[in-house]
């Protein structure tokens, strides 16, 4: 979820986005700022962005500090190495002893921070990403990622690929890298996606650390590489109901073939998925970062499992997402 926490000073605000656990374990969409008629996606103006880690672990993190640090580094690298994305999105700085997210001046990654963070705002919130954004430009000036030190859903953070378990047998093991990779997407400016197979889908699967087509389209739109690894195009259109534009319809392009053009250039970990977006208030949409292929384009309301409450993006327009329509084939 994404919500405004605190107005720092006009025109800055702080945004918080999180990942929710699903019990049992199991579109690309940039966060945006609307200024007049201009829509600005949230983004860091310059990269690489330096982040720092507080290596202190809560009782809910069942691994060594060295392993936790490696997981965070690998999770950043997942986005850093995305195809069609500019190089060097991030770099790790020195460790930090900061524990207060409300006063820290560094881009902090923390397992024991809780002051000012409303982890109880949703059942099973595993972690949140907090960014300070200029509302007139969308430029992020500061960010942090904070893992829930006492998850109410009874989970612990582990490395599931190593068959780790929770110290308390009744707790549900949650893969730290899956959660970290999702939150880092928020850190770089992505909102939740309505594509179920995307890393940025707001409900955590057991393990999902490789980017999907949808995730790649998102990060490469914010930080494009001058020369693309894989040629992509844009699909545009309008969703209307009774000749009126539908706001917030989830529109997604799904390939009709088995082709994966990212494999051909060495990006073998990129998972094939639909690529989606939401319609603007006038019903128009633009799905960018679409690899050359044949696609079926569909529109659906956000009425389960993804709901309008999972998308902070809509609030930037001061309107309510329209869910009063059904999808049918033509």
PDB file of C-alpha atoms in Angstrom, residues 26-174:
ATOM      1  CA  UNK A  26       1.165 -17.162  -2.026  1.00  0.00           C
ATOM      2  CA  UNK A  27       1.973  -3.602 -14.270  1.00  0.00           C
ATOM      3  CA  UNK A  28       4.328  -2.107 -13.925  1.00  0.00           C
ATOM      4  CA  UNK A  29       3.073   1.157 -12.538  1.00  0.00           C
ATOM      5  CA  UNK A  30       5.260   4.071 -11.475  1.00  0.00           C
ATOM      6  CA  UNK A  31       4.287   6.076  -8.437  1.00  0.00           C
ATOM      7  CA  UNK A  32       3.385   9.509  -9.801  1.00  0.00           C
ATOM      8  CA  UNK A  33       2.968  13.117  -8.751  1.00  0.00           C
ATOM      9  CA  UNK A  34       0.356  15.234 -10.519  1.00  0.00           C
ATOM     10  CA  UNK A  35       1.108  18.949 -10.919  1.00  0.00           C
ATOM     11  CA  UNK A  36      -1.580  20.745 -12.937  1.00  0.00           C
ATOM     12  CA  UNK A  37      -1.926  18.783 -16.155  1.00  0.00           C
ATOM     13  CA  UNK A  38       1.540  17.216 -15.839  1.00  0.00           C
ATOM     14  CA  UNK A  39       2.063  13.666 -14.570  1.00  0.00           C
ATOM     15  CA  UNK A  40       5.586  13.061 -13.249  1.00  0.00           C
ATOM     16  CA  UNK A  41       6.700   9.529 -12.334  1.00  0.00           C
ATOM     17  CA  UNK A  42       8.635   9.215  -9.073  1.00  0.00           C
ATOM     18  CA  UNK A  43      12.352   8.719  -9.750  1.00  0.00           C
ATOM     19  CA  UNK A  44      15.820   9.526  -8.523  1.00  0.00           C
ATOM     20  CA  UNK A  45      17.223  12.367 -10.631  1.00  0.00           C
ATOM     21  CA  UNK A  46      20.731  10.925 -10.624  1.00  0.00           C
ATOM     22  CA  UNK A  47      22.125   7.442 -10.132  1.00  0.00           C
ATOM     23  CA  UNK A  48      23.820   5.577  -8.596  1.00  0.00           C
ATOM     24  CA  UNK A  49      21.946   6.068  -5.323  1.00  0.00           C
ATOM     25  CA  UNK A  50      23.948   5.315  -2.171  1.00  0.00           C
ATOM     26  CA  UNK A  51      22.211   3.253   0.502  1.00  0.00           C
ATOM     27  CA  UNK A  52      23.377   2.151   3.932  1.00  0.00           C
ATOM     28  CA  UNK A  53      22.533  -0.891   5.999  1.00  0.00           C
ATOM     29  CA  UNK A  54      22.000  -1.114   9.729  1.00  0.00           C
ATOM     30  CA  UNK A  55      23.260  -4.706  10.171  1.00  0.00           C
ATOM     31  CA  UNK A  56      21.478  -5.240  13.503  1.00  0.00           C
ATOM     32  CA  UNK A  57      18.912  -8.013  13.059  1.00  0.00           C
ATOM     33  CA  UNK A  58      15.589  -8.413  14.833  1.00  0.00           C
ATOM     34  CA  UNK A  59      14.581 -11.735  16.362  1.00  0.00           C
ATOM     35  CA  UNK A  60      12.419 -12.248  13.274  1.00  0.00           C
ATOM     36  CA  UNK A  61      15.436 -12.500  10.927  1.00  0.00           C
ATOM     37  CA  UNK A  62      16.810 -16.028  11.126  1.00  0.00           C
ATOM     38  CA  UNK A  63      20.243 -15.717   9.483  1.00  0.00           C
ATOM     39  CA  UNK A  64      23.653 -14.172  10.074  1.00  0.00           C
ATOM     40  CA  UNK A  65      24.397 -10.503   9.483  1.00  0.00           C
ATOM     41  CA  UNK A  66      26.688 -11.502   6.619  1.00  0.00           C
ATOM     42  CA  UNK A  67      23.910 -13.456   4.935  1.00  0.00           C
ATOM     43  CA  UNK A  68      21.396 -10.639   5.443  1.00  0.00           C
ATOM     44  CA  UNK A  69      23.820  -8.150   3.896  1.00  0.00           C
ATOM     45  CA  UNK A  70      24.378 -10.476   0.919  1.00  0.00           C
ATOM     46  CA  UNK A  71      20.613 -10.818   0.399  1.00  0.00           C
ATOM     47  CA  UNK A  72      20.151  -7.046   0.312  1.00  0.00           C
ATOM     48  CA  UNK A  73      23.060  -6.632  -2.096  1.00  0.00           C
ATOM     49  CA  UNK A  74      21.698  -9.352  -4.390  1.00  0.00           C
ATOM     50  CA  UNK A  75      18.224  -7.798  -4.296  1.00  0.00           C
ATOM     51  CA  UNK A  76      19.566  -4.419  -5.418  1.00  0.00           C
ATOM     52  CA  UNK A  77      21.596  -6.146  -8.125  1.00  0.00           C
ATOM     53  CA  UNK A  78      18.414  -7.718  -9.501  1.00  0.00           C
ATOM     54  CA  UNK A  79      17.143  -4.253 -10.448  1.00  0.00           C
ATOM     55  CA  UNK A  80      20.592  -2.917 -11.301  1.00  0.00           C
ATOM     56  CA  UNK A  81      21.057  -5.669 -13.881  1.00  0.00           C
ATOM     57  CA  UNK A  82      17.657  -5.360 -15.554  1.00  0.00           C
ATOM     58  CA  UNK A  83      17.730  -5.261 -19.374  1.00  0.00           C
ATOM     59  CA  UNK A  84      17.136  -1.898 -21.098  1.00  0.00           C
ATOM     60  CA  UNK A  85      17.986  -0.198 -17.798  1.00  0.00           C
ATOM     61  CA  UNK A  86      20.732   2.365 -17.256  1.00  0.00           C
ATOM     62  CA  UNK A  87      23.807   0.999 -15.452  1.00  0.00           C
ATOM     63  CA  UNK A  88      24.754   1.573 -11.800  1.00  0.00           C
ATOM     64  CA  UNK A  89      21.421   2.314 -10.185  1.00  0.00           C
ATOM     65  CA  UNK A  90      22.851   1.921  -6.705  1.00  0.00           C
ATOM     66  CA  UNK A  91      25.959   1.518  -4.575  1.00  0.00           C
ATOM     67  CA  UNK A  92      26.309   0.407  -0.949  1.00  0.00           C
ATOM     68  CA  UNK A  93      27.846   2.855   1.490  1.00  0.00           C
ATOM     69  CA  UNK A  94      29.200   2.241   4.982  1.00  0.00           C
ATOM     70  CA  UNK A  95      27.082   0.496   7.595  1.00  0.00           C
ATOM     71  CA  UNK A  96      24.848   2.776   9.640  1.00  0.00           C
ATOM     72  CA  UNK A  97      23.833   2.632  13.297  1.00  0.00           C
ATOM     73  CA  UNK A  98      20.709   4.723  12.676  1.00  0.00           C
ATOM     74  CA  UNK A  99      17.485   3.271  14.062  1.00  0.00           C
ATOM     75  CA  UNK A 100      15.002   6.144  13.714  1.00  0.00           C
ATOM     76  CA  UNK A 101      13.391   6.401  10.245  1.00  0.00           C
ATOM     77  CA  UNK A 102      11.883   9.788  11.128  1.00  0.00           C
ATOM     78  CA  UNK A 103      15.230  11.540  11.641  1.00  0.00           C
ATOM     79  CA  UNK A 104      17.798   9.651   9.580  1.00  0.00           C
ATOM     80  CA  UNK A 105      19.437  11.528   6.702  1.00  0.00           C
ATOM     81  CA  UNK A 106      20.758   8.441   4.923  1.00  0.00           C
ATOM     82  CA  UNK A 107      19.003   6.032   2.562  1.00  0.00           C
ATOM     83  CA  UNK A 108      18.668   3.440   5.304  1.00  0.00           C
ATOM     84  CA  UNK A 109      17.931  -0.296   5.121  1.00  0.00           C
ATOM     85  CA  UNK A 110      16.924  -1.475   8.602  1.00  0.00           C
ATOM     86  CA  UNK A 111      15.556  -4.570  10.352  1.00  0.00           C
ATOM     87  CA  UNK A 112      14.996  -3.040  13.804  1.00  0.00           C
ATOM     88  CA  UNK A 113      13.467   0.356  12.996  1.00  0.00           C
ATOM     89  CA  UNK A 114       9.834   0.999  13.872  1.00  0.00           C
ATOM     90  CA  UNK A 115       9.437   4.571  15.159  1.00  0.00           C
ATOM     91  CA  UNK A 116       6.899   6.448  13.021  1.00  0.00           C
ATOM     92  CA  UNK A 117       6.136   3.410  10.841  1.00  0.00           C
ATOM     93  CA  UNK A 118       2.587   2.076  11.001  1.00  0.00           C
ATOM     94  CA  UNK A 119       3.214  -1.612  10.403  1.00  0.00           C
ATOM     95  CA  UNK A 120      -0.212  -2.354  11.887  1.00  0.00           C
ATOM     96  CA  UNK A 121      -1.962  -0.521   9.026  1.00  0.00           C
ATOM     97  CA  UNK A 122      -2.514  -3.839   7.249  1.00  0.00           C
ATOM     98  CA  UNK A 123      -2.592  -7.418   8.503  1.00  0.00           C
ATOM     99  CA  UNK A 124       0.649  -9.135   7.691  1.00  0.00           C
ATOM    100  CA  UNK A 125       2.675  -6.108   6.539  1.00  0.00           C
ATOM    101  CA  UNK A 126       6.203  -7.470   6.097  1.00  0.00           C
ATOM    102  CA  UNK A 127       8.147  -4.349   5.168  1.00  0.00           C
ATOM    103  CA  UNK A 128       7.726  -0.814   3.895  1.00  0.00           C
ATOM    104  CA  UNK A 129       9.645   1.476   1.601  1.00  0.00           C
ATOM    105  CA  UNK A 130       9.593   5.175   2.445  1.00  0.00           C
ATOM    106  CA  UNK A 131      10.542   7.856  -0.076  1.00  0.00           C
ATOM    107  CA  UNK A 132      10.660  11.627   0.141  1.00  0.00           C
ATOM    108  CA  UNK A 133       9.381  13.060  -3.139  1.00  0.00           C
ATOM    109  CA  UNK A 134       9.127  16.534  -4.659  1.00  0.00           C
ATOM    110  CA  UNK A 135       5.447  16.704  -5.630  1.00  0.00           C
ATOM    111  CA  UNK A 136       6.076  19.163  -8.455  1.00  0.00           C
ATOM    112  CA  UNK A 137       8.695  17.051 -10.240  1.00  0.00           C
ATOM    113  CA  UNK A 138       8.488  13.480  -8.899  1.00  0.00           C
ATOM    114  CA  UNK A 139      12.175  13.590  -7.928  1.00  0.00           C
ATOM    115  CA  UNK A 140      13.027  11.343  -4.972  1.00  0.00           C
ATOM    116  CA  UNK A 141      15.530  12.925  -2.588  1.00  0.00           C
ATOM    117  CA  UNK A 142      15.643  10.257   0.116  1.00  0.00           C
ATOM    118  CA  UNK A 143      14.465   6.702   0.638  1.00  0.00           C
ATOM    119  CA  UNK A 144      14.591   3.814   3.046  1.00  0.00           C
ATOM    120  CA  UNK A 145      13.436   0.220   3.466  1.00  0.00           C
ATOM    121  CA  UNK A 146      12.263  -1.018   6.847  1.00  0.00           C
ATOM    122  CA  UNK A 147      11.429  -4.630   7.656  1.00  0.00           C
ATOM    123  CA  UNK A 148       8.741  -5.245  10.261  1.00  0.00           C
ATOM    124  CA  UNK A 149      10.640  -6.297  13.416  1.00  0.00           C
ATOM    125  CA  UNK A 150       7.493  -7.921  14.878  1.00  0.00           C
ATOM    126  CA  UNK A 151       5.231  -9.049  12.007  1.00  0.00           C
ATOM    127  CA  UNK A 152       1.694  -9.511  13.263  1.00  0.00           C
ATOM    128  CA  UNK A 153       1.081 -12.360  10.829  1.00  0.00           C
ATOM    129  CA  UNK A 154       3.523 -14.592  12.702  1.00  0.00           C
ATOM    130  CA  UNK A 155       6.283 -14.810  10.120  1.00  0.00           C
ATOM    131  CA  UNK A 156      10.051 -14.724  10.209  1.00  0.00           C
ATOM    132  CA  UNK A 157      12.523 -13.760   7.474  1.00  0.00           C
ATOM    133  CA  UNK A 158      14.726 -16.560   6.161  1.00  0.00           C
ATOM    134  CA  UNK A 159      16.578 -17.672   3.030  1.00  0.00           C
ATOM    135  CA  UNK A 160      14.106 -20.207   1.688  1.00  0.00           C
ATOM    136  CA  UNK A 161      16.513 -21.515  -0.951  1.00  0.00           C
ATOM    137  CA  UNK A 162      18.673 -22.813   1.906  1.00  0.00           C
ATOM    138  CA  UNK A 163      15.684 -24.574   3.538  1.00  0.00           C
ATOM    139  CA  UNK A 164      15.842 -22.251   6.548  1.00  0.00           C
ATOM    140  CA  UNK A 165      13.053 -22.389   9.093  1.00  0.00           C
ATOM    141  CA  UNK A 166      11.763 -20.060  11.786  1.00  0.00           C
ATOM    142  CA  UNK A 167      13.003 -20.411  15.385  1.00  0.00           C
ATOM    143  CA  UNK A 168       9.369 -20.548  16.494  1.00  0.00           C
ATOM    144  CA  UNK A 169       7.728 -23.510  14.810  1.00  0.00           C
ATOM    145  CA  UNK A 170       4.338 -21.809  14.442  1.00  0.00           C
ATOM    146  CA  UNK A 171       5.801 -18.907  12.465  1.00  0.00           C
ATOM    147  CA  UNK A 172       5.650 -18.855   8.669  1.00  0.00           C
ATOM    148  CA  UNK A 173       9.048 -18.650   6.906  1.00  0.00           C
ATOM    149  CA  UNK A 174       9.118 -15.705   4.495  1.00  0.00           C
TER     150      UNK A 174
END
